[in-house]
């Protein structure tokens, strides 16, 4: 039994600054997107990345069913987009992207206009991990803006990078 609370764990992990992404996917039904900061590169050969999604959530079900996802790395000015895709009250289903500027990647996953980079992935593997599912994707297509300033999350708040 751990000698700390879940709030202690959350606060400690929150001391690590992360970039902010919106993970998107599209299948036969409709597109889906969710804000996520649990994202990492895994391998260069083959090019693999991972995202962590709450097990049994709508996002988890969509990625599993669609077998693809894209990671959109948000620009510092896209905090409203991050909040939109994190909101439980946002439009769902066929209306999910009506108010969001985007285009479709080769997998069919939405790519958000204005992001500083994206990685379009085919699902390579998935693993159960506690209350989350780890999705590993093989990168099919990518793009980045070397001058782009990322949206950063630290200590439970959006932050501006200094430098």
Coordinates of C-alpha atoms in Angstrom, one line a residue:
X1 CA 0.0 0.0 0.0
X2 CA 1.4 3.4 -1.0
X3 CA 2.2 5.9 1.6
X4 CA 0.7 8.8 -0.3
X5 CA -2.7 9.8 -1.7
X6 CA -3.9 10.0 -5.3
X7 CA -3.8 13.8 -4.9
X8 CA -0.2 13.6 -3.8
X9 CA 0.6 11.5 -6.9
X10 CA -1.3 13.9 -9.2
X11 CA 0.5 16.9 -7.7
X12 CA 3.9 15.3 -8.1
X13 CA 3.3 14.2 -11.6
X14 CA 1.9 17.7 -12.4
X15 CA 5.3 19.2 -11.5
X16 CA 6.5 17.8 -14.8
X17 CA 5.9 20.3 -17.6
X18 CA 4.3 18.8 -20.7
X19 CA 3.2 19.9 -24.1
X20 CA -0.5 19.7 -24.9
X21 CA -2.0 17.6 -27.7
X22 CA -5.3 16.8 -29.1
X23 CA -5.6 13.2 -30.1
X24 CA -8.0 12.6 -33.0
X25 CA -9.3 9.6 -34.8
X26 CA -11.9 8.8 -37.5
X27 CA -13.6 5.7 -38.6
X28 CA -16.7 4.8 -40.6
X29 CA -19.0 6.6 -38.2
X30 CA -17.5 10.1 -37.4
X31 CA -14.4 11.9 -36.1
X32 CA -13.5 12.1 -32.5
X33 CA -11.0 14.3 -30.6
X34 CA -9.7 14.6 -27.0
X35 CA -7.1 16.7 -25.2
X36 CA -4.2 14.7 -23.9
X37 CA -0.8 15.5 -22.4
X38 CA 0.2 11.8 -21.8
X39 CA 2.1 11.5 -25.1
X40 CA 5.7 10.3 -25.8
X41 CA 7.9 9.1 -28.5
X42 CA 8.8 5.4 -28.2
X43 CA 11.1 4.3 -31.1
X44 CA 12.9 5.8 -34.1
X45 CA 12.9 2.5 -36.1
X46 CA 10.1 1.9 -36.7
X47 CA 8.8 5.4 -35.8
X48 CA 6.5 4.8 -32.8
X49 CA 4.7 7.1 -30.4
X50 CA 2.3 6.5 -27.5
X51 CA -0.7 8.1 -26.0
X52 CA -2.5 7.2 -22.8
X53 CA -6.3 7.3 -22.7
X54 CA -8.7 6.5 -19.8
X55 CA -9.7 2.8 -20.2
X56 CA -13.2 2.3 -21.4
X57 CA -13.7 5.9 -22.3
X58 CA -15.2 7.1 -25.5
X59 CA -11.8 8.0 -26.9
X60 CA -10.4 4.6 -26.0
X61 CA -13.2 2.8 -27.8
X62 CA -12.9 5.0 -30.9
X63 CA -9.1 4.4 -31.2
X64 CA -9.5 0.7 -30.7
X65 CA -12.3 0.5 -33.3
X66 CA -10.7 2.8 -35.9
X67 CA -7.2 1.4 -35.5
X68 CA -5.6 4.8 -36.1
X69 CA -5.1 8.2 -34.4
X70 CA -3.3 11.5 -35.0
X71 CA -1.5 13.5 -32.4
X72 CA -1.9 17.3 -32.9
X73 CA 0.7 19.3 -31.0
X74 CA -0.9 22.6 -30.0
X75 CA 0.4 26.1 -30.5
X76 CA 0.6 28.4 -27.5
X77 CA -2.5 30.3 -28.9
X78 CA -4.6 27.2 -29.1
X79 CA -5.5 27.0 -25.4
X80 CA -9.2 27.5 -26.3
X81 CA -9.0 24.4 -28.6
X82 CA -7.4 22.4 -25.7
X83 CA -10.2 23.4 -23.4
X84 CA -12.8 22.6 -26.1
X85 CA -11.6 19.1 -26.6
X86 CA -11.3 18.6 -22.8
X87 CA -14.9 19.7 -22.2
X88 CA -17.5 17.2 -21.4
X89 CA -20.1 19.5 -22.9
X90 CA -18.6 19.8 -26.4
X91 CA -20.5 18.6 -29.5
X92 CA -20.1 14.9 -30.2
X93 CA -20.7 12.6 -33.1
X94 CA -21.0 14.1 -36.6
X95 CA -21.0 17.6 -35.1
X96 CA -17.7 17.2 -33.2
X97 CA -15.6 19.1 -35.7
X98 CA -18.2 21.5 -37.2
X99 CA -16.6 24.6 -35.5
X100 CA -12.9 23.4 -35.7
X101 CA -10.7 24.2 -38.7
X102 CA -9.1 20.9 -39.8
X103 CA -8.2 18.7 -42.7
X104 CA -8.0 14.9 -42.8
X105 CA -4.7 13.0 -42.7
X106 CA -4.0 9.9 -44.8
X107 CA -5.5 7.7 -42.0
X108 CA -8.6 9.8 -42.0
X109 CA -7.9 11.3 -38.6
X110 CA -8.5 15.1 -38.3
X111 CA -5.4 17.4 -38.4
X112 CA -6.1 20.7 -36.6
X113 CA -5.2 23.8 -38.5
X114 CA -2.7 26.0 -36.6
X115 CA -1.1 23.2 -34.6
X116 CA 2.8 23.3 -34.6
X117 CA 3.0 19.7 -35.6
X118 CA 1.2 16.4 -36.1
X119 CA 1.9 12.7 -36.2
X120 CA -0.7 10.5 -38.1
X121 CA -0.5 6.9 -36.9
X122 CA -1.7 3.4 -37.5
X123 CA -2.4 1.5 -34.3
X124 CA 0.6 -0.7 -33.6
X125 CA -0.3 -2.1 -30.2
X126 CA -2.4 -1.4 -27.1
X127 CA -1.8 -2.3 -23.5
X128 CA -3.9 -2.1 -20.3
X129 CA -2.1 -0.1 -17.6
X130 CA -4.1 0.6 -14.5
X131 CA -7.1 2.8 -15.2
X132 CA -5.6 3.8 -18.6
X133 CA -4.9 2.1 -21.9
X134 CA -1.6 2.8 -23.7
X135 CA -2.0 3.1 -27.5
X136 CA 1.2 2.8 -29.5
X137 CA 1.0 4.1 -33.0
X138 CA 3.3 3.7 -36.0
X139 CA 3.8 7.1 -37.6
X140 CA 2.6 7.2 -41.2
X141 CA 2.8 10.9 -41.9
X142 CA 4.2 13.9 -39.9
X143 CA 4.8 17.6 -40.1
X144 CA 6.1 20.3 -37.8
X145 CA 6.8 24.0 -37.7
X146 CA 10.3 24.5 -36.3
X147 CA 9.4 28.1 -35.3
X148 CA 6.1 27.1 -33.6
X149 CA 5.7 27.9 -29.9
X150 CA 4.1 25.0 -28.0
X151 CA 1.2 25.2 -25.5
X152 CA 2.6 24.0 -22.1
X153 CA 0.8 22.6 -19.1
X154 CA 2.5 22.6 -15.6
X155 CA 1.1 22.4 -12.1
X156 CA -2.5 22.1 -13.3
X157 CA -2.3 25.3 -15.4
X158 CA -1.4 26.4 -18.9
X159 CA 1.9 28.3 -19.0
X160 CA 3.9 30.4 -21.4
X161 CA 7.4 29.1 -22.1
X162 CA 10.0 31.7 -21.4
X163 CA 13.1 32.0 -23.6

